[in-house]
Amino acid sequence: MTIKRVSSTKCFDGLQQQFEHRSAVLDCRMRFAVFLPPQAEDAGDGQRFPVFYWLSGLTCTDENFSQKAGAQRAAAELGIALVIPDTSPRGEGVADDPGYDLGQGAGFYLNAIREPWKQHYRMYDYIASELPQLVEQHFPVNDRRAISGHSMGGHGALVIGLRNPERYTSISAFSPICNPIACPWGEKAFGAYLGADRQSWEEYDAATLMSRASEPLPALVSQGEEDQFLEQQLKPHALATAAEASGYPLQMEHHAGYDHSYFFIASFIEQHLRFHADFLLKH
């Protein structure tokens, strides 16, 4: 698997870079961003760093988090690499929809099984398997991984972490879509990508998965109380209820006055990185 560097910028004495590659899983060209902490420049042979994977929300690309969250400062201090993929397959020949909440920019981190989506829309496999293999092949990182995200990406982080506890040390999310089988965003996307069998939707529903989880990971969720999507789309109470029922170690935090924007993420991203560092940096 080969990659091409698109850009490279010094940031907090580390390197913020963007790459593109041909994805076999998604059958298209993809971009992703990587921040390497300053320790990587002086790392001796064999030294590797843990990775924090960030999944972004609807309409976003890899650039939103890279440019707005300010995560590089804490990552540089902690010695953690950041990997930020795009939110969907893109390009000529990739199916799309006029709505912002379906198609390009709205991959929902699942494997589509219906036309015209199934050829390209396999973001679950891309994030859980192909991208980590690529990153671990080309960068000085190890196989200690944490996963996090925002909104649709928070949904993706929770689902992928819950379904693959052996692959991650910890999970977190900002304002995640917690119960997509029961909200308009999820019902639209799941119906299009997965079809009418609502029982099959449950394998991509964080609340359902958390209620059944048998191998729990440390999990942190941050939710702003002034989030305009809180009640209709996000439904954090469903996740809290599921965690209580299964005894899942979920730390759910509600923050007064904060909305759904990157101002919220920037305010608490250091807390999330330090939360993950407790597990990523354990020997």
PDB file of C-alpha atoms in Angstrom:
ATOM      1  CA  MET A   1       0.000   0.000   0.000  1.00  0.00           C
ATOM      2  CA  THR A   2       1.546   3.271  -1.146  1.00  0.00           C
ATOM      3  CA  ILE A   3       0.799   6.812  -0.005  1.00  0.00           C
ATOM      4  CA  LYS A   4       1.517  10.279  -1.417  1.00  0.00           C
ATOM      5  CA  ARG A   5       2.191  13.271   0.803  1.00  0.00           C
ATOM      6  CA  VAL A   6       0.010  16.253  -0.082  1.00  0.00           C
ATOM      7  CA  SER A   7       1.213  18.750   2.519  1.00  0.00           C
ATOM      8  CA  SER A   8       3.442  19.080   5.578  1.00  0.00           C
ATOM      9  CA  THR A   9       3.406  21.861   8.187  1.00  0.00           C
ATOM     10  CA  LYS A  10       5.364  22.232  11.424  1.00  0.00           C
ATOM     11  CA  CYS A  11       3.031  22.465  14.417  1.00  0.00           C
ATOM     12  CA  PHE A  12       3.992  22.496  18.108  1.00  0.00           C
ATOM     13  CA  ASP A  13       7.410  21.209  17.000  1.00  0.00           C
ATOM     14  CA  GLY A  14       5.771  18.191  15.404  1.00  0.00           C
ATOM     15  CA  LEU A  15       4.533  17.693  11.855  1.00  0.00           C
ATOM     16  CA  GLN A  16       0.952  18.065  10.641  1.00  0.00           C
ATOM     17  CA  GLN A  17       0.734  16.272   7.299  1.00  0.00           C
ATOM     18  CA  GLN A  18      -1.872  15.260   4.751  1.00  0.00           C
ATOM     19  CA  PHE A  19      -1.642  12.168   2.552  1.00  0.00           C
ATOM     20  CA  GLU A  20      -3.630  10.482  -0.187  1.00  0.00           C
ATOM     21  CA  HIS A  21      -3.784   6.868  -1.277  1.00  0.00           C
ATOM     22  CA  ARG A  22      -5.837   4.447  -3.290  1.00  0.00           C
ATOM     23  CA  SER A  23      -8.178   2.549  -0.999  1.00  0.00           C
ATOM     24  CA  ALA A  24      -8.888  -1.027  -2.011  1.00  0.00           C
ATOM     25  CA  VAL A  25     -11.770  -1.201   0.466  1.00  0.00           C
ATOM     26  CA  LEU A  26     -13.498   1.960  -0.757  1.00  0.00           C
ATOM     27  CA  ASP A  27     -12.428   1.626  -4.411  1.00  0.00           C
ATOM     28  CA  CYS A  28     -11.430   5.287  -4.686  1.00  0.00           C
ATOM     29  CA  ARG A  29      -8.698   7.712  -3.719  1.00  0.00           C
ATOM     30  CA  MET A  30      -8.787   8.891  -0.101  1.00  0.00           C
ATOM     31  CA  ARG A  31      -7.108  11.584   1.957  1.00  0.00           C
ATOM     32  CA  PHE A  32      -6.170  11.444   5.613  1.00  0.00           C
ATOM     33  CA  ALA A  33      -4.172  13.611   7.992  1.00  0.00           C
ATOM     34  CA  VAL A  34      -1.441  12.614  10.441  1.00  0.00           C
ATOM     35  CA  PHE A  35       0.164  14.583  13.256  1.00  0.00           C
ATOM     36  CA  LEU A  36       3.492  13.172  14.416  1.00  0.00           C
ATOM     37  CA  PRO A  37       4.685  14.507  17.785  1.00  0.00           C
ATOM     38  CA  PRO A  38       8.128  16.132  17.984  1.00  0.00           C
ATOM     39  CA  GLN A  39       9.546  13.045  19.703  1.00  0.00           C
ATOM     40  CA  ALA A  40       9.137  11.167  16.390  1.00  0.00           C
ATOM     41  CA  GLU A  41      11.787  13.311  14.703  1.00  0.00           C
ATOM     42  CA  ASP A  42      14.433  12.199  17.200  1.00  0.00           C
ATOM     43  CA  ALA A  43      13.110   8.685  17.713  1.00  0.00           C
ATOM     44  CA  GLY A  44      15.679   5.944  17.542  1.00  0.00           C
ATOM     45  CA  ASP A  45      15.289   2.841  15.452  1.00  0.00           C
ATOM     46  CA  GLY A  46      12.348   0.822  16.644  1.00  0.00           C
ATOM     47  CA  GLN A  47      10.714   3.566  18.727  1.00  0.00           C
ATOM     48  CA  ARG A  48       7.014   3.768  18.016  1.00  0.00           C
ATOM     49  CA  PHE A  49       4.159   5.957  19.222  1.00  0.00           C
ATOM     50  CA  PRO A  50       0.521   5.183  20.084  1.00  0.00           C
ATOM     51  CA  VAL A  51      -2.246   6.548  17.871  1.00  0.00           C
ATOM     52  CA  PHE A  52      -5.392   8.540  18.584  1.00  0.00           C
ATOM     53  CA  TYR A  53      -7.865   8.058  15.702  1.00  0.00           C
ATOM     54  CA  TRP A  54     -10.366  10.886  15.230  1.00  0.00           C
ATOM     55  CA  LEU A  55     -13.575  10.456  13.208  1.00  0.00           C
ATOM     56  CA  SER A  56     -15.277  13.654  12.076  1.00  0.00           C
ATOM     57  CA  GLY A  57     -18.948  14.448  11.588  1.00  0.00           C
ATOM     58  CA  LEU A  58     -21.368  15.191   8.767  1.00  0.00           C
ATOM     59  CA  THR A  59     -20.046  17.410   5.944  1.00  0.00           C
ATOM     60  CA  CYS A  60     -16.495  17.356   7.378  1.00  0.00           C
ATOM     61  CA  THR A  61     -13.177  16.236   5.911  1.00  0.00           C
ATOM     62  CA  ASP A  62      -9.868  15.476   7.635  1.00  0.00           C
ATOM     63  CA  GLU A  63      -9.162  19.222   7.697  1.00  0.00           C
ATOM     64  CA  ASN A  64     -11.851  20.293  10.196  1.00  0.00           C
ATOM     65  CA  PHE A  65     -10.287  18.622  13.215  1.00  0.00           C
ATOM     66  CA  SER A  66      -6.726  19.308  12.075  1.00  0.00           C
ATOM     67  CA  GLN A  67      -7.346  23.049  11.789  1.00  0.00           C
ATOM     68  CA  LYS A  68      -9.958  23.783  14.471  1.00  0.00           C
ATOM     69  CA  ALA A  69      -9.547  21.476  17.465  1.00  0.00           C
ATOM     70  CA  GLY A  70      -6.064  22.463  18.616  1.00  0.00           C
ATOM     71  CA  ALA A  71      -5.321  18.869  19.566  1.00  0.00           C
ATOM     72  CA  GLN A  72      -1.695  18.990  18.421  1.00  0.00           C
ATOM     73  CA  ARG A  73      -0.456  20.853  21.501  1.00  0.00           C
ATOM     74  CA  ALA A  74      -1.477  18.150  23.979  1.00  0.00           C
ATOM     75  CA  ALA A  75      -0.561  15.363  21.542  1.00  0.00           C
ATOM     76  CA  ALA A  76       2.933  16.834  21.188  1.00  0.00           C
ATOM     77  CA  GLU A  77       3.366  16.956  24.946  1.00  0.00           C
ATOM     78  CA  LEU A  78       2.083  13.429  25.471  1.00  0.00           C
ATOM     79  CA  GLY A  79       3.927  11.814  22.568  1.00  0.00           C
ATOM     80  CA  ILE A  80       0.785  10.591  20.802  1.00  0.00           C
ATOM     81  CA  ALA A  81       0.220  10.521  17.026  1.00  0.00           C
ATOM     82  CA  LEU A  82      -3.085  11.764  15.608  1.00  0.00           C
ATOM     83  CA  VAL A  83      -4.723  10.155  12.579  1.00  0.00           C
ATOM     84  CA  ILE A  84      -7.711  11.917  11.016  1.00  0.00           C
ATOM     85  CA  PRO A  85      -9.442  10.226   8.049  1.00  0.00           C
ATOM     86  CA  ASP A  86     -12.049  11.697   5.745  1.00  0.00           C
ATOM     87  CA  THR A  87     -15.712  11.019   6.498  1.00  0.00           C
ATOM     88  CA  SER A  88     -16.664   9.111   3.338  1.00  0.00           C
ATOM     89  CA  PRO A  89     -15.459   7.901  -0.044  1.00  0.00           C
ATOM     90  CA  ARG A  90     -15.280  10.692  -2.596  1.00  0.00           C
ATOM     91  CA  GLY A  91     -14.625  11.362  -6.240  1.00  0.00           C
ATOM     92  CA  GLU A  92     -16.039  10.878  -9.710  1.00  0.00           C
ATOM     93  CA  GLY A  93     -18.110   7.730  -9.919  1.00  0.00           C
ATOM     94  CA  VAL A  94     -18.800   7.616  -6.168  1.00  0.00           C
ATOM     95  CA  ALA A  95     -22.531   7.721  -5.431  1.00  0.00           C
ATOM     96  CA  ASP A  96     -23.853  10.906  -3.834  1.00  0.00           C
ATOM     97  CA  ASP A  97     -27.076  12.543  -2.703  1.00  0.00           C
ATOM     98  CA  PRO A  98     -28.245  16.180  -2.709  1.00  0.00           C
ATOM     99  CA  GLY A  99     -28.728  16.086   1.065  1.00  0.00           C
ATOM    100  CA  TYR A 100     -25.871  16.892   3.442  1.00  0.00           C
ATOM    101  CA  ASP A 101     -26.739  13.846   5.573  1.00  0.00           C
ATOM    102  CA  LEU A 102     -26.354  11.128   2.926  1.00  0.00           C
ATOM    103  CA  GLY A 103     -23.648  10.301   0.409  1.00  0.00           C
ATOM    104  CA  GLN A 104     -20.298  12.053   0.163  1.00  0.00           C
ATOM    105  CA  GLY A 105     -19.394  13.581   3.522  1.00  0.00           C
ATOM    106  CA  ALA A 106     -21.886  11.288   5.260  1.00  0.00           C
ATOM    107  CA  GLY A 107     -20.456   7.769   5.230  1.00  0.00           C
ATOM    108  CA  PHE A 108     -21.743   6.938   8.748  1.00  0.00           C
ATOM    109  CA  TYR A 109     -18.800   4.556   9.324  1.00  0.00           C
ATOM    110  CA  LEU A 110     -20.722   1.481   8.208  1.00  0.00           C
ATOM    111  CA  ASN A 111     -20.514  -1.064   5.373  1.00  0.00           C
ATOM    112  CA  ALA A 112     -23.310  -0.362   2.892  1.00  0.00           C
ATOM    113  CA  ILE A 113     -25.074  -3.352   1.346  1.00  0.00           C
ATOM    114  CA  ARG A 114     -27.508  -1.611  -1.029  1.00  0.00           C
ATOM    115  CA  GLU A 115     -27.069  -0.045  -4.432  1.00  0.00           C
ATOM    116  CA  PRO A 116     -25.788   2.441  -5.412  1.00  0.00           C
ATOM    117  CA  TRP A 117     -23.765   2.653  -2.206  1.00  0.00           C
ATOM    118  CA  LYS A 118     -22.241  -0.758  -1.616  1.00  0.00           C
ATOM    119  CA  GLN A 119     -19.330  -0.484  -4.072  1.00  0.00           C
ATOM    120  CA  HIS A 120     -17.684   2.420  -2.237  1.00  0.00           C
ATOM    121  CA  TYR A 121     -19.370   3.019   1.112  1.00  0.00           C
ATOM    122  CA  ARG A 122     -17.457   0.648   3.395  1.00  0.00           C
ATOM    123  CA  MET A 123     -16.137   3.116   5.936  1.00  0.00           C
ATOM    124  CA  TYR A 124     -16.397   0.604   8.786  1.00  0.00           C
ATOM    125  CA  ASP A 125     -13.845  -1.704   7.169  1.00  0.00           C
ATOM    126  CA  TYR A 126     -11.711   1.244   6.109  1.00  0.00           C
ATOM    127  CA  ILE A 127     -11.424   2.659   9.640  1.00  0.00           C
ATOM    128  CA  ALA A 128     -11.232  -0.615  11.535  1.00  0.00           C
ATOM    129  CA  SER A 129      -8.809  -2.410   9.236  1.00  0.00           C
ATOM    130  CA  GLU A 130      -7.364  -0.832   6.088  1.00  0.00           C
ATOM    131  CA  LEU A 131      -6.352   2.577   7.454  1.00  0.00           C
ATOM    132  CA  PRO A 132      -4.584   1.238  10.586  1.00  0.00           C
ATOM    133  CA  GLN A 133      -2.630  -1.225   8.432  1.00  0.00           C
ATOM    134  CA  LEU A 134      -1.574   1.633   6.164  1.00  0.00           C
ATOM    135  CA  VAL A 135      -0.624   3.905   9.057  1.00  0.00           C
ATOM    136  CA  GLU A 136       1.350   1.212  10.854  1.00  0.00           C
ATOM    137  CA  GLN A 137       3.203   0.383   7.645  1.00  0.00           C
ATOM    138  CA  HIS A 138       4.312   3.939   6.841  1.00  0.00           C
ATOM    139  CA  PHE A 139       4.675   5.793  10.144  1.00  0.00           C
ATOM    140  CA  PRO A 140       6.600   5.287  13.413  1.00  0.00           C
ATOM    141  CA  VAL A 141       3.556   4.112  15.351  1.00  0.00           C
ATOM    142  CA  ASN A 142       2.680   0.989  17.282  1.00  0.00           C
ATOM    143  CA  ASP A 143      -0.550  -0.973  17.546  1.00  0.00           C
ATOM    144  CA  ARG A 144      -1.820   0.797  20.659  1.00  0.00           C
ATOM    145  CA  ARG A 145      -4.870   2.678  19.395  1.00  0.00           C
ATOM    146  CA  ALA A 146      -7.576   4.873  20.881  1.00  0.00           C
ATOM    147  CA  ILE A 147     -10.604   6.066  18.951  1.00  0.00           C
ATOM    148  CA  SER A 148     -12.720   9.193  19.261  1.00  0.00           C
ATOM    149  CA  GLY A 149     -14.975  11.403  17.176  1.00  0.00           C
ATOM    150  CA  HIS A 150     -17.694  14.020  16.948  1.00  0.00           C
ATOM    151  CA  SER A 151     -21.387  13.683  16.085  1.00  0.00           C
ATOM    152  CA  MET A 152     -21.558  11.165  13.193  1.00  0.00           C
ATOM    153  CA  GLY A 153     -17.901  10.490  13.978  1.00  0.00           C
ATOM    154  CA  GLY A 154     -18.740   9.994  17.634  1.00  0.00           C
ATOM    155  CA  HIS A 155     -21.228   7.366  16.502  1.00  0.00           C
ATOM    156  CA  GLY A 156     -18.477   5.775  14.407  1.00  0.00           C
ATOM    157  CA  ALA A 157     -15.946   5.803  17.245  1.00  0.00           C
ATOM    158  CA  LEU A 158     -18.377   4.222  19.689  1.00  0.00           C
ATOM    159  CA  VAL A 159     -19.553   1.548  17.256  1.00  0.00           C
ATOM    160  CA  ILE A 160     -16.089   0.596  15.997  1.00  0.00           C
ATOM    161  CA  GLY A 161     -14.649   0.585  19.509  1.00  0.00           C
ATOM    162  CA  LEU A 162     -17.533  -1.435  20.953  1.00  0.00           C
ATOM    163  CA  ARG A 163     -17.348  -3.995  18.158  1.00  0.00           C
ATOM    164  CA  ASN A 164     -13.559  -4.312  18.251  1.00  0.00           C
ATOM    165  CA  PRO A 165     -12.480  -4.036  21.908  1.00  0.00           C
ATOM    166  CA  GLU A 166      -9.305  -6.014  21.211  1.00  0.00           C
ATOM    167  CA  ARG A 167      -8.086  -3.313  18.812  1.00  0.00           C
ATOM    168  CA  TYR A 168      -8.400  -0.254  21.071  1.00  0.00           C
ATOM    169  CA  THR A 169      -7.355   0.807  24.557  1.00  0.00           C
ATOM    170  CA  SER A 170     -10.208   3.283  25.054  1.00  0.00           C
ATOM    171  CA  ILE A 171     -13.089   5.142  23.376  1.00  0.00           C
ATOM    172  CA  SER A 172     -14.387   8.687  23.581  1.00  0.00           C
ATOM    173  CA  ALA A 173     -16.833  10.921  21.762  1.00  0.00           C
ATOM    174  CA  PHE A 174     -18.120  14.470  21.564  1.00  0.00           C
ATOM    175  CA  SER A 175     -21.861  14.885  20.976  1.00  0.00           C
ATOM    176  CA  PRO A 176     -22.221  11.425  19.392  1.00  0.00           C
ATOM    177  CA  ILE A 177     -25.274  10.119  17.577  1.00  0.00           C
ATOM    178  CA  CYS A 178     -25.889   7.526  20.284  1.00  0.00           C
ATOM    179  CA  ASN A 179     -29.030   5.793  19.056  1.00  0.00           C
ATOM    180  CA  PRO A 180     -29.143   6.191  15.243  1.00  0.00           C
ATOM    181  CA  ILE A 181     -31.802   3.517  14.775  1.00  0.00           C
ATOM    182  CA  ALA A 182     -34.184   5.922  16.524  1.00  0.00           C
ATOM    183  CA  CYS A 183     -33.290   9.355  15.105  1.00  0.00           C
ATOM    184  CA  PRO A 184     -33.896  11.047  11.728  1.00  0.00           C
ATOM    185  CA  TRP A 185     -30.232  11.162  10.646  1.00  0.00           C
ATOM    186  CA  GLY A 186     -29.739   7.493  11.377  1.00  0.00           C
ATOM    187  CA  GLU A 187     -33.037   6.311   9.948  1.00  0.00           C
ATOM    188  CA  LYS A 188     -32.349   8.095   6.647  1.00  0.00           C
ATOM    189  CA  ALA A 189     -28.768   6.850   6.315  1.00  0.00           C
ATOM    190  CA  PHE A 190     -29.359   3.310   7.555  1.00  0.00           C
ATOM    191  CA  GLY A 191     -32.400   2.898   5.348  1.00  0.00           C
ATOM    192  CA  ALA A 192     -30.415   3.969   2.291  1.00  0.00           C
ATOM    193  CA  TYR A 193     -27.199   2.081   3.059  1.00  0.00           C
ATOM    194  CA  LEU A 194     -28.561  -1.024   4.790  1.00  0.00           C
ATOM    195  CA  GLY A 195     -32.169  -1.448   3.647  1.00  0.00           C
ATOM    196  CA  ALA A 196     -35.448  -2.004   5.429  1.00  0.00           C
ATOM    197  CA  ASP A 197     -34.364  -4.726   7.862  1.00  0.00           C
ATOM    198  CA  ARG A 198     -34.181  -2.635  11.006  1.00  0.00           C
ATOM    199  CA  GLN A 199     -32.794  -5.518  13.029  1.00  0.00           C
ATOM    200  CA  SER A 200     -29.631  -5.378  10.916  1.00  0.00           C
ATOM    201  CA  TRP A 201     -29.239  -1.703  11.856  1.00  0.00           C
ATOM    202  CA  GLU A 202     -28.538  -2.667  15.460  1.00  0.00           C
ATOM    203  CA  GLU A 203     -24.942  -3.698  14.698  1.00  0.00           C
ATOM    204  CA  TYR A 204     -24.226  -0.011  14.024  1.00  0.00           C
ATOM    205  CA  ASP A 205     -26.174   1.405  16.984  1.00  0.00           C
ATOM    206  CA  ALA A 206     -23.986   2.391  19.950  1.00  0.00           C
ATOM    207  CA  ALA A 207     -26.763   2.208  22.552  1.00  0.00           C
ATOM    208  CA  THR A 208     -27.735  -1.292  21.453  1.00  0.00           C
ATOM    209  CA  LEU A 209     -24.128  -2.455  21.346  1.00  0.00           C
ATOM    210  CA  MET A 210     -23.322  -0.989  24.761  1.00  0.00           C
ATOM    211  CA  SER A 211     -26.338  -2.712  26.307  1.00  0.00           C
ATOM    212  CA  ARG A 212     -24.932  -6.057  25.097  1.00  0.00           C
ATOM    213  CA  ALA A 213     -21.192  -5.459  25.561  1.00  0.00           C
ATOM    214  CA  SER A 214     -19.213  -8.215  27.268  1.00  0.00           C
ATOM    215  CA  GLU A 215     -15.672  -6.784  26.851  1.00  0.00           C
ATOM    216  CA  PRO A 216     -15.893  -3.183  28.058  1.00  0.00           C
ATOM    217  CA  LEU A 217     -13.340  -0.483  27.308  1.00  0.00           C
ATOM    218  CA  PRO A 218     -12.929   2.756  29.251  1.00  0.00           C
ATOM    219  CA  ALA A 219     -15.257   5.249  27.588  1.00  0.00           C
ATOM    220  CA  LEU A 220     -15.760   9.014  27.894  1.00  0.00           C
ATOM    221  CA  VAL A 221     -18.584  10.990  26.270  1.00  0.00           C
ATOM    222  CA  SER A 222     -18.866  14.794  26.401  1.00  0.00           C
ATOM    223  CA  GLN A 223     -22.168  16.462  25.548  1.00  0.00           C
ATOM    224  CA  GLY A 224     -22.996  20.170  25.404  1.00  0.00           C
ATOM    225  CA  GLU A 225     -26.323  21.070  26.981  1.00  0.00           C
ATOM    226  CA  GLU A 226     -27.018  23.828  24.408  1.00  0.00           C
ATOM    227  CA  ASP A 227     -26.503  21.467  21.470  1.00  0.00           C
ATOM    228  CA  GLN A 228     -29.228  22.129  18.905  1.00  0.00           C
ATOM    229  CA  PHE A 229     -29.319  18.431  17.953  1.00  0.00           C
ATOM    230  CA  LEU A 230     -29.396  17.071  21.502  1.00  0.00           C
ATOM    231  CA  GLU A 231     -32.916  15.722  21.859  1.00  0.00           C
ATOM    232  CA  GLN A 232     -33.926  14.851  18.301  1.00  0.00           C
ATOM    233  CA  GLN A 233     -30.702  13.434  16.864  1.00  0.00           C
ATOM    234  CA  LEU A 234     -28.098  12.602  19.539  1.00  0.00           C
ATOM    235  CA  LYS A 235     -30.078  10.949  22.382  1.00  0.00           C
ATOM    236  CA  PRO A 236     -27.274  10.546  24.964  1.00  0.00           C
ATOM    237  CA  HIS A 237     -29.821   9.328  27.506  1.00  0.00           C
ATOM    238  CA  ALA A 238     -30.169   6.121  25.442  1.00  0.00           C
ATOM    239  CA  LEU A 239     -26.440   5.477  25.781  1.00  0.00           C
ATOM    240  CA  ALA A 240     -26.460   6.232  29.510  1.00  0.00           C
ATOM    241  CA  THR A 241     -29.391   3.855  30.009  1.00  0.00           C
ATOM    242  CA  ALA A 242     -27.595   1.119  28.060  1.00  0.00           C
ATOM    243  CA  ALA A 243     -24.422   1.574  30.101  1.00  0.00           C
ATOM    244  CA  GLU A 244     -26.341   1.382  33.343  1.00  0.00           C
ATOM    245  CA  ALA A 245     -28.114  -1.798  32.228  1.00  0.00           C
ATOM    246  CA  SER A 246     -24.904  -3.583  31.231  1.00  0.00           C
ATOM    247  CA  GLY A 247     -22.566  -2.092  33.824  1.00  0.00           C
ATOM    248  CA  TYR A 248     -20.447  -0.527  31.093  1.00  0.00           C
ATOM    249  CA  PRO A 249     -17.704   1.829  32.413  1.00  0.00           C
ATOM    250  CA  LEU A 250     -19.054   4.922  30.664  1.00  0.00           C
ATOM    251  CA  GLN A 251     -18.097   8.381  31.908  1.00  0.00           C
ATOM    252  CA  MET A 252     -20.830  10.683  30.589  1.00  0.00           C
ATOM    253  CA  GLU A 253     -20.277  14.422  31.061  1.00  0.00           C
ATOM    254  CA  HIS A 254     -22.768  17.210  30.344  1.00  0.00           C
ATOM    255  CA  HIS A 255     -21.410  20.721  29.868  1.00  0.00           C
ATOM    256  CA  ALA A 256     -23.688  23.699  30.437  1.00  0.00           C
ATOM    257  CA  GLY A 257     -23.701  26.371  27.740  1.00  0.00           C
ATOM    258  CA  TYR A 258     -21.818  24.425  25.061  1.00  0.00           C
ATOM    259  CA  ASP A 259     -23.239  23.687  21.606  1.00  0.00           C
ATOM    260  CA  HIS A 260     -22.398  21.274  18.748  1.00  0.00           C
ATOM    261  CA  SER A 261     -19.513  23.280  17.288  1.00  0.00           C
ATOM    262  CA  TYR A 262     -15.746  22.922  17.246  1.00  0.00           C
ATOM    263  CA  PHE A 263     -15.579  25.529  20.002  1.00  0.00           C
ATOM    264  CA  PHE A 264     -16.905  22.761  22.257  1.00  0.00           C
ATOM    265  CA  ILE A 265     -14.360  20.257  20.945  1.00  0.00           C
ATOM    266  CA  ALA A 266     -11.475  22.692  21.327  1.00  0.00           C
ATOM    267  CA  SER A 267     -12.517  23.369  24.926  1.00  0.00           C
ATOM    268  CA  PHE A 268     -12.291  19.733  26.015  1.00  0.00           C
ATOM    269  CA  ILE A 269     -10.018  17.930  23.538  1.00  0.00           C
ATOM    270  CA  GLU A 270      -7.078  18.052  25.960  1.00  0.00           C
ATOM    271  CA  GLN A 271      -9.177  16.283  28.577  1.00  0.00           C
ATOM    272  CA  HIS A 272      -9.993  13.557  26.063  1.00  0.00           C
ATOM    273  CA  LEU A 273      -6.368  13.135  25.003  1.00  0.00           C
ATOM    274  CA  ARG A 274      -5.235  12.857  28.618  1.00  0.00           C
ATOM    275  CA  PHE A 275      -8.024  10.355  29.272  1.00  0.00           C
ATOM    276  CA  HIS A 276      -6.738   8.187  26.424  1.00  0.00           C
ATOM    277  CA  ALA A 277      -3.089   8.706  27.388  1.00  0.00           C
ATOM    278  CA  ASP A 278      -3.751   6.904  30.682  1.00  0.00           C
ATOM    279  CA  PHE A 279      -4.385   3.753  28.631  1.00  0.00           C
ATOM    280  CA  LEU A 280      -2.343   4.331  25.469  1.00  0.00           C
ATOM    281  CA  LEU A 281       0.898   4.932  27.358  1.00  0.00           C
ATOM    282  CA  LYS A 282       0.621   2.026  29.776  1.00  0.00           C
ATOM    283  CA  HIS A 283       3.366  -0.556  29.407  1.00  0.00           C
TER     284      HIS A 283
END
